[in-house]
PDB file of C-alpha atoms in Angstrom:
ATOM      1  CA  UNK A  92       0.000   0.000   0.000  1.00 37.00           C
ATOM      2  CA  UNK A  93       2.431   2.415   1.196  1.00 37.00           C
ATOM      3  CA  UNK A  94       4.607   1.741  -2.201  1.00 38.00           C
ATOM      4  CA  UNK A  95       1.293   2.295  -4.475  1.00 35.00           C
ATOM      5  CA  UNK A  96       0.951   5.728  -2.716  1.00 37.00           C
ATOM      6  CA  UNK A  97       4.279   6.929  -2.956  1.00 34.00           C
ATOM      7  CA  UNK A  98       3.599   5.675  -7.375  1.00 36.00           C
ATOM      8  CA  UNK A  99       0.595   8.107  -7.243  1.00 37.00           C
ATOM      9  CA  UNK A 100       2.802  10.765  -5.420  1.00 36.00           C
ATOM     10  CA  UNK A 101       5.277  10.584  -8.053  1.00 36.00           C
ATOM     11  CA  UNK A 102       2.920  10.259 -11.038  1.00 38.00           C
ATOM     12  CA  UNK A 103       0.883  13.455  -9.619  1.00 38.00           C
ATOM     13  CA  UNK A 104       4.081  15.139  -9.012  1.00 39.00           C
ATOM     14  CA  UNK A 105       5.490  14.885 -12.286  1.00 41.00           C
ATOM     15  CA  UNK A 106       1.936  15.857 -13.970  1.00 43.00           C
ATOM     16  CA  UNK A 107       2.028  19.121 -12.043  1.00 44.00           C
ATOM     17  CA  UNK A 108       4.784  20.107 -13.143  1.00 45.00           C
ATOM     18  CA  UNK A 109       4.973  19.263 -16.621  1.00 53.00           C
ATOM     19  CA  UNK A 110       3.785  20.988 -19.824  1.00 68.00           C
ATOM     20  CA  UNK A 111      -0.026  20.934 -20.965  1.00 77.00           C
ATOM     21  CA  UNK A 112      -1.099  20.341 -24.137  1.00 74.00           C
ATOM     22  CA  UNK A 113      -4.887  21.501 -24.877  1.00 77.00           C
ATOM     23  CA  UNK A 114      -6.950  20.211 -27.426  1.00 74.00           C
ATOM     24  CA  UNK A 115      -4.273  17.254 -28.605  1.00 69.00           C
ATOM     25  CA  UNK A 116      -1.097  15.326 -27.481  1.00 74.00           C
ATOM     26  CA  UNK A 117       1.015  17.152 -29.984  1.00 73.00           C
ATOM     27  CA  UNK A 118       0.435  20.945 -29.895  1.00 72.00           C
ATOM     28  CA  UNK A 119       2.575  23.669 -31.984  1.00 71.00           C
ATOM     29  CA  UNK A 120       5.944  23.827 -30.271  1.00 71.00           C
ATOM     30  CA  UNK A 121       8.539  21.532 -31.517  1.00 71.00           C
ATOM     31  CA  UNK A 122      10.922  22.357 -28.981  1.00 70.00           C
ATOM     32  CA  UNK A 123       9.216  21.497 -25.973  1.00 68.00           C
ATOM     33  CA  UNK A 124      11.943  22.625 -23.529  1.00 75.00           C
ATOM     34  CA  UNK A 125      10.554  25.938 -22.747  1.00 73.00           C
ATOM     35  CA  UNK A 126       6.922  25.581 -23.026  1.00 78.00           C
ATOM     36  CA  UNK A 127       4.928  25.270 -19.779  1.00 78.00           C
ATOM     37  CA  UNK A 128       1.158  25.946 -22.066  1.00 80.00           C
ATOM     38  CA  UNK A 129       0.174  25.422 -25.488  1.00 79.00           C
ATOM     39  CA  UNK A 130      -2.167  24.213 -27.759  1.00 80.00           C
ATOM     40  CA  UNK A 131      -3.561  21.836 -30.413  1.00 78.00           C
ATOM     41  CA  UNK A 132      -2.694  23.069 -34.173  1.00 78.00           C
ATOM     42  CA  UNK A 133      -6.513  23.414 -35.339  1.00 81.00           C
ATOM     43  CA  UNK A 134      -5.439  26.554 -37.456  1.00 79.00           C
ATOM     44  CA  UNK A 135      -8.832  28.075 -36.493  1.00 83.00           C
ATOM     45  CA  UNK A 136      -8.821  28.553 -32.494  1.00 84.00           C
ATOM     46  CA  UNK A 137      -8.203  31.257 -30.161  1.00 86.00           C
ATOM     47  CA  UNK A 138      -7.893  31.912 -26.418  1.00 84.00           C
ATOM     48  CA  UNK A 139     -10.523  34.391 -25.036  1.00 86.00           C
ATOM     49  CA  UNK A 140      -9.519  36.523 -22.519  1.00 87.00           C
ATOM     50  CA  UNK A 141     -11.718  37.483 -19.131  1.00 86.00           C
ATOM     51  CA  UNK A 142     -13.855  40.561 -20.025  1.00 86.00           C
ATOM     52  CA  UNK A 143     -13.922  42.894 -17.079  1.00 88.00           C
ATOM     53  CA  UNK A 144     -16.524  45.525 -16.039  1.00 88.00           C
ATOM     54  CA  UNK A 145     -13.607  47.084 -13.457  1.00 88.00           C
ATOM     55  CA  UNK A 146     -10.452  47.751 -14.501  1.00 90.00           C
ATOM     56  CA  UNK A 147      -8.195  46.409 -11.608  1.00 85.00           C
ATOM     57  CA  UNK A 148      -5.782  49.336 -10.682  1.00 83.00           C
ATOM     58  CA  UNK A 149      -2.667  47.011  -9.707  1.00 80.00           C
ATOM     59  CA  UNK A 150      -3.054  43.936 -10.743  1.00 86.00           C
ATOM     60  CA  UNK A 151      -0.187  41.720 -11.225  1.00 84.00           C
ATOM     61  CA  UNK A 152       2.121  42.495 -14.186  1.00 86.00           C
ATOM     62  CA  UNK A 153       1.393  40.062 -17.110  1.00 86.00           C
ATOM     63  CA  UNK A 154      -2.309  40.264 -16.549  1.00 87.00           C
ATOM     64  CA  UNK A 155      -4.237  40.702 -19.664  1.00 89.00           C
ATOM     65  CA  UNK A 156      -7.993  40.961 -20.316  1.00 90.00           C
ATOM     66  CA  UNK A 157     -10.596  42.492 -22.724  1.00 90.00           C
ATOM     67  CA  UNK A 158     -11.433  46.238 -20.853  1.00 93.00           C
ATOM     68  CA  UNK A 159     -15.344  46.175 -21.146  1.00 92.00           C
ATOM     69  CA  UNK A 160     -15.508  49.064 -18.271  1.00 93.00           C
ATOM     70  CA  UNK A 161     -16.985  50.866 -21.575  1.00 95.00           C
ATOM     71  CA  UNK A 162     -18.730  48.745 -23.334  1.00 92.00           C
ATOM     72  CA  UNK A 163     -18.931  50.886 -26.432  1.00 94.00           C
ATOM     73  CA  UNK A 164     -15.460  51.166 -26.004  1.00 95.00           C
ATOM     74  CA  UNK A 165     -13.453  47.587 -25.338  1.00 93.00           C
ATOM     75  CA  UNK A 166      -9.862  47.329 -25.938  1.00 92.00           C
ATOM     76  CA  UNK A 167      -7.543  44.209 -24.930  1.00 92.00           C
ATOM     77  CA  UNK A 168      -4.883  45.683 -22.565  1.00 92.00           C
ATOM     78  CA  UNK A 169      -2.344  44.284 -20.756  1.00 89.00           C
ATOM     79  CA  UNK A 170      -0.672  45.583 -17.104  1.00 92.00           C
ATOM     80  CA  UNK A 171       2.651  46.108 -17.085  1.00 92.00           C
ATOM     81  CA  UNK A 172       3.213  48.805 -14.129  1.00 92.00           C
ATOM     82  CA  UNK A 173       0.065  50.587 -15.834  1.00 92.00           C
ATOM     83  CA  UNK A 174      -2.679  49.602 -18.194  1.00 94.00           C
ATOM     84  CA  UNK A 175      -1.317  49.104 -21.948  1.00 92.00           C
ATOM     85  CA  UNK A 176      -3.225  49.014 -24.642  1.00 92.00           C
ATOM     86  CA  UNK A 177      -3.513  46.279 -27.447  1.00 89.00           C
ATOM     87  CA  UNK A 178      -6.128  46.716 -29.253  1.00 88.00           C
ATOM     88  CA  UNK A 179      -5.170  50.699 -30.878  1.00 88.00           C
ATOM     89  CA  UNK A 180      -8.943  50.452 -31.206  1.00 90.00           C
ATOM     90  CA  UNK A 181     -12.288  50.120 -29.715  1.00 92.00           C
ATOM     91  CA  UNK A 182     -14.972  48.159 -30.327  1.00 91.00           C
ATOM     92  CA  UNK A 183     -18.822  47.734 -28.992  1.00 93.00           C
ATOM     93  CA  UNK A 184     -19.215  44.388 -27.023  1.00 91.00           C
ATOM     94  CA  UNK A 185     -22.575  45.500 -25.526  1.00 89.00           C
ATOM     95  CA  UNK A 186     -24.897  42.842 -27.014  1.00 88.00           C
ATOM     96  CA  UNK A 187     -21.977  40.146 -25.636  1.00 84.00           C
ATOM     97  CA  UNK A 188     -22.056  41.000 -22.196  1.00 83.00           C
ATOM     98  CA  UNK A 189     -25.821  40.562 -21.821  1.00 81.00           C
ATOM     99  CA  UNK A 190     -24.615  36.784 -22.358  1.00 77.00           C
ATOM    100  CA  UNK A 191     -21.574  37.389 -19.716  1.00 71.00           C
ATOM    101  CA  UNK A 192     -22.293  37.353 -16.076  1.00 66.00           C
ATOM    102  CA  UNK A 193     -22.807  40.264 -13.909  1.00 65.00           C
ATOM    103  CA  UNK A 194     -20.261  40.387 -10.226  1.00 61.00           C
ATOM    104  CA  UNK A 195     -23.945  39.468  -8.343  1.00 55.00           C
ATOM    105  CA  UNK A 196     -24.369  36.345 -10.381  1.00 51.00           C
ATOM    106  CA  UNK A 197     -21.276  34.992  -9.864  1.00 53.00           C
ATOM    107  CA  UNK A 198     -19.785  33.400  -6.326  1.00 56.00           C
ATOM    108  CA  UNK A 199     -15.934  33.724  -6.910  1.00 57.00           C
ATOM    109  CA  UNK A 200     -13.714  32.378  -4.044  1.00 62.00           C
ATOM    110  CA  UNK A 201     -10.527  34.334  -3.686  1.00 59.00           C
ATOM    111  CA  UNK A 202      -8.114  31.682  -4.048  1.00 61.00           C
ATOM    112  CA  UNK A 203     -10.041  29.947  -7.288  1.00 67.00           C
ATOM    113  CA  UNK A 204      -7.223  29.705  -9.492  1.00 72.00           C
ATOM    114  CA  UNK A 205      -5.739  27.220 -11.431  1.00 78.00           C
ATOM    115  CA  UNK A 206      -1.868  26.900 -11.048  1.00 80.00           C
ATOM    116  CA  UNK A 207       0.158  25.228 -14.001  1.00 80.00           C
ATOM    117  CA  UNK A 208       4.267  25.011 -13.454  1.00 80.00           C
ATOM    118  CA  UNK A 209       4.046  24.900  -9.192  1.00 79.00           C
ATOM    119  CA  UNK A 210       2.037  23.686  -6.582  1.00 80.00           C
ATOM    120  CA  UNK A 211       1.583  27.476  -5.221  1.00 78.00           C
ATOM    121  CA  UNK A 212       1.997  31.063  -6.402  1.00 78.00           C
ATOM    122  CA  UNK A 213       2.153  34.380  -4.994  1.00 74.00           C
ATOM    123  CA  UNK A 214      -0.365  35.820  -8.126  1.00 70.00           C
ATOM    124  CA  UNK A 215      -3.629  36.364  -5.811  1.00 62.00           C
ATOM    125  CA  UNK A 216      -5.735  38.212  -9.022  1.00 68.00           C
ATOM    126  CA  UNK A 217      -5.432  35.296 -11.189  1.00 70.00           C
ATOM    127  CA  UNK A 218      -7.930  33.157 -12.697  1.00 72.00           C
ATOM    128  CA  UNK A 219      -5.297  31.046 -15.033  1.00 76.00           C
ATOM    129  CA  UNK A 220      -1.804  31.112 -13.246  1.00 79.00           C
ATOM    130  CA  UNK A 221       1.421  29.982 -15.428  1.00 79.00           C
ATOM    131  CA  UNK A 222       4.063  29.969 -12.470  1.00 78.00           C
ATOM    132  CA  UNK A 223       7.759  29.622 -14.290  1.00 77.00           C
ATOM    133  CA  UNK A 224      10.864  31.120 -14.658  1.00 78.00           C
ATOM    134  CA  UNK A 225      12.182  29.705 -17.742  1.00 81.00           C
ATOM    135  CA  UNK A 226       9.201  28.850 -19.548  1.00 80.00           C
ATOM    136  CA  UNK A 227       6.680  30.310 -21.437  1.00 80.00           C
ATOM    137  CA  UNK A 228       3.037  29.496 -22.881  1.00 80.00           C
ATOM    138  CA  UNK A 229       2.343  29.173 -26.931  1.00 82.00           C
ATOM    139  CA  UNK A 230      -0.203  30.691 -27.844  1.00 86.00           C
ATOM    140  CA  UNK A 231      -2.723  29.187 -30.206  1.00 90.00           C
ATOM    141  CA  UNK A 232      -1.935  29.395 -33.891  1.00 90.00           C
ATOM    142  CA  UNK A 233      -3.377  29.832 -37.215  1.00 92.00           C
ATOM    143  CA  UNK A 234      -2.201  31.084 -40.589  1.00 92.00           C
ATOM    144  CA  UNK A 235      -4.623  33.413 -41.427  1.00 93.00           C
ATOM    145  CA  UNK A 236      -7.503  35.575 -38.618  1.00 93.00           C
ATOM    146  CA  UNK A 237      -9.861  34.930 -41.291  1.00 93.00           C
ATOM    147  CA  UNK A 238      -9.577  31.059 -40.508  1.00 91.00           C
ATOM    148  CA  UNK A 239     -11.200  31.579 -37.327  1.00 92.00           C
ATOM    149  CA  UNK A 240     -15.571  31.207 -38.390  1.00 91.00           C
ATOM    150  CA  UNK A 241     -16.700  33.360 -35.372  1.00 90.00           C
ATOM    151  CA  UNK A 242     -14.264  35.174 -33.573  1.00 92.00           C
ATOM    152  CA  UNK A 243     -15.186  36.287 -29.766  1.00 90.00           C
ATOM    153  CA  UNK A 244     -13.950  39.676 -28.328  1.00 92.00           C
ATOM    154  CA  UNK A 245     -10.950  39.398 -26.637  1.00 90.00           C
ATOM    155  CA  UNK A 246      -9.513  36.608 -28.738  1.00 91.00           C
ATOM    156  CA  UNK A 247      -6.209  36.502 -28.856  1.00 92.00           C
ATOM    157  CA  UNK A 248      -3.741  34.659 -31.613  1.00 93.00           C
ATOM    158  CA  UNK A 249      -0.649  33.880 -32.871  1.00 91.00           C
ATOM    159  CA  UNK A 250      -0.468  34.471 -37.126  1.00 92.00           C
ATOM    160  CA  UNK A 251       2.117  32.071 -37.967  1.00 89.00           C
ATOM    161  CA  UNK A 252       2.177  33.164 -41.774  1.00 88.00           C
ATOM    162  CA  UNK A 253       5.115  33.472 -43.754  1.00 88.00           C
ATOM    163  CA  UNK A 254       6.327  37.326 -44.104  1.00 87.00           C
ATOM    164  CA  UNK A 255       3.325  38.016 -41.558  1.00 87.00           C
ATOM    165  CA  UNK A 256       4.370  36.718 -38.376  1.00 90.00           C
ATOM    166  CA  UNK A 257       2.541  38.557 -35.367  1.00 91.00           C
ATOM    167  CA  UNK A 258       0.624  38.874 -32.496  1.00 91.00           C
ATOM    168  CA  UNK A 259      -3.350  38.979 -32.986  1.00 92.00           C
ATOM    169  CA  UNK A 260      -6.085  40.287 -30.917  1.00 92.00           C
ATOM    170  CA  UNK A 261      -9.633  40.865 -31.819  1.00 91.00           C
ATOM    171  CA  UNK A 262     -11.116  43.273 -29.438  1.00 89.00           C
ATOM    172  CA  UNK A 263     -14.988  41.966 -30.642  1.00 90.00           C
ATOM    173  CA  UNK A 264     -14.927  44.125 -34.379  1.00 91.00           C
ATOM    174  CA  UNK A 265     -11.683  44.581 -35.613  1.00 92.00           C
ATOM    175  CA  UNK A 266      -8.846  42.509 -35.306  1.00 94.00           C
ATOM    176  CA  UNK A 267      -5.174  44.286 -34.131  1.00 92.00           C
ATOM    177  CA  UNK A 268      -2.049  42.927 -35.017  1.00 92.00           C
ATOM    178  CA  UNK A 269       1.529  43.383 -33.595  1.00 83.00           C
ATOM    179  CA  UNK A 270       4.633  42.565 -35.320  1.00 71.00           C
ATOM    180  CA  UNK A 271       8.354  42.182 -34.120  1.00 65.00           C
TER     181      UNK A 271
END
């Protein structure tokens, strides 16, 4: 018994610690040294980030989210000492956030978080929590924005198109693109 729990110990261990893959057993990278996150290759995917009513004022650097605080108005930003934003342009997400819930509707605990890459981290504010020091996550990929049938506002991609390599985020009109 005590041998089959110290097994599970070592098989849980290792998972926690290890990269995730989401949506296949493969993903994008093919260097998987330095990737703690990434996804399946479906060419057509995004992640969608949280859409906020409030704009924290100090959240933890790295945060990123779709600023709905005017709805007429959303921009993906990102917090890097101060809000930053992404999108260069807003957009109106009003008839999406009848579909989103409202702060009374939801019950959030305060430490509800999921933690890839550690067992704890200090990040209090955050939903999704990639704890690492030497890796990084992948974002999703596609060749082309217009792959993607019904973008969501505050999508965010990776073009991985020859002579158009970039950063893409669609802030729930238009989509903004940022380039090394």
């Amino acid at each position: 018994m005590k041998n089959l729990i110290i097994t599970i110990a070592m098989v849980l261990s290792g998972t926690l610690f290890s990269q995730v893959i989401i949506g296949d057993n493969v993903g994008t990278a093919s260097n998987k040294t330095s990737v703690l996150l990434e996804f399946a290759n479906t060419n057509n995917k995004g992640i969608i980030l949280p859409y906020v009513r409030t704009l924290a004022s100090g959240p933890t650097q790295g945060s990123i989210v779709l600023d709905a605080t005017d709805p007429i108005n959303a921009r993906v930003k990102y917090y890097n000492g101060s809000w930053v934003d992404l999108s260069g342009q807003g957009a109106n997400v009003t008839s999406v956030l009848t579909s989103q819930p409202t702060a009374a509707a939801v019950v959030e605990t305060a430490d509800a978080k999921v933690i890839i890459g550690a067992n704890t981290s200090t990040v209090t504010d955050g939903v999704l929590v990639l704890e690492s020091t030497t890796k990084a996550m992948m974002l999703p990929q596609v060749s082309d924005v217009n792959n993607i049938p019904s973008p969501s506002p505050g999508m965010i991609v990776y073009v991985n198109k020859v002579g158009a390599k970039r950063l893409a985020v669609f802030n729930g009109e238009k989509w903004s693109f940022w380039k090394p």
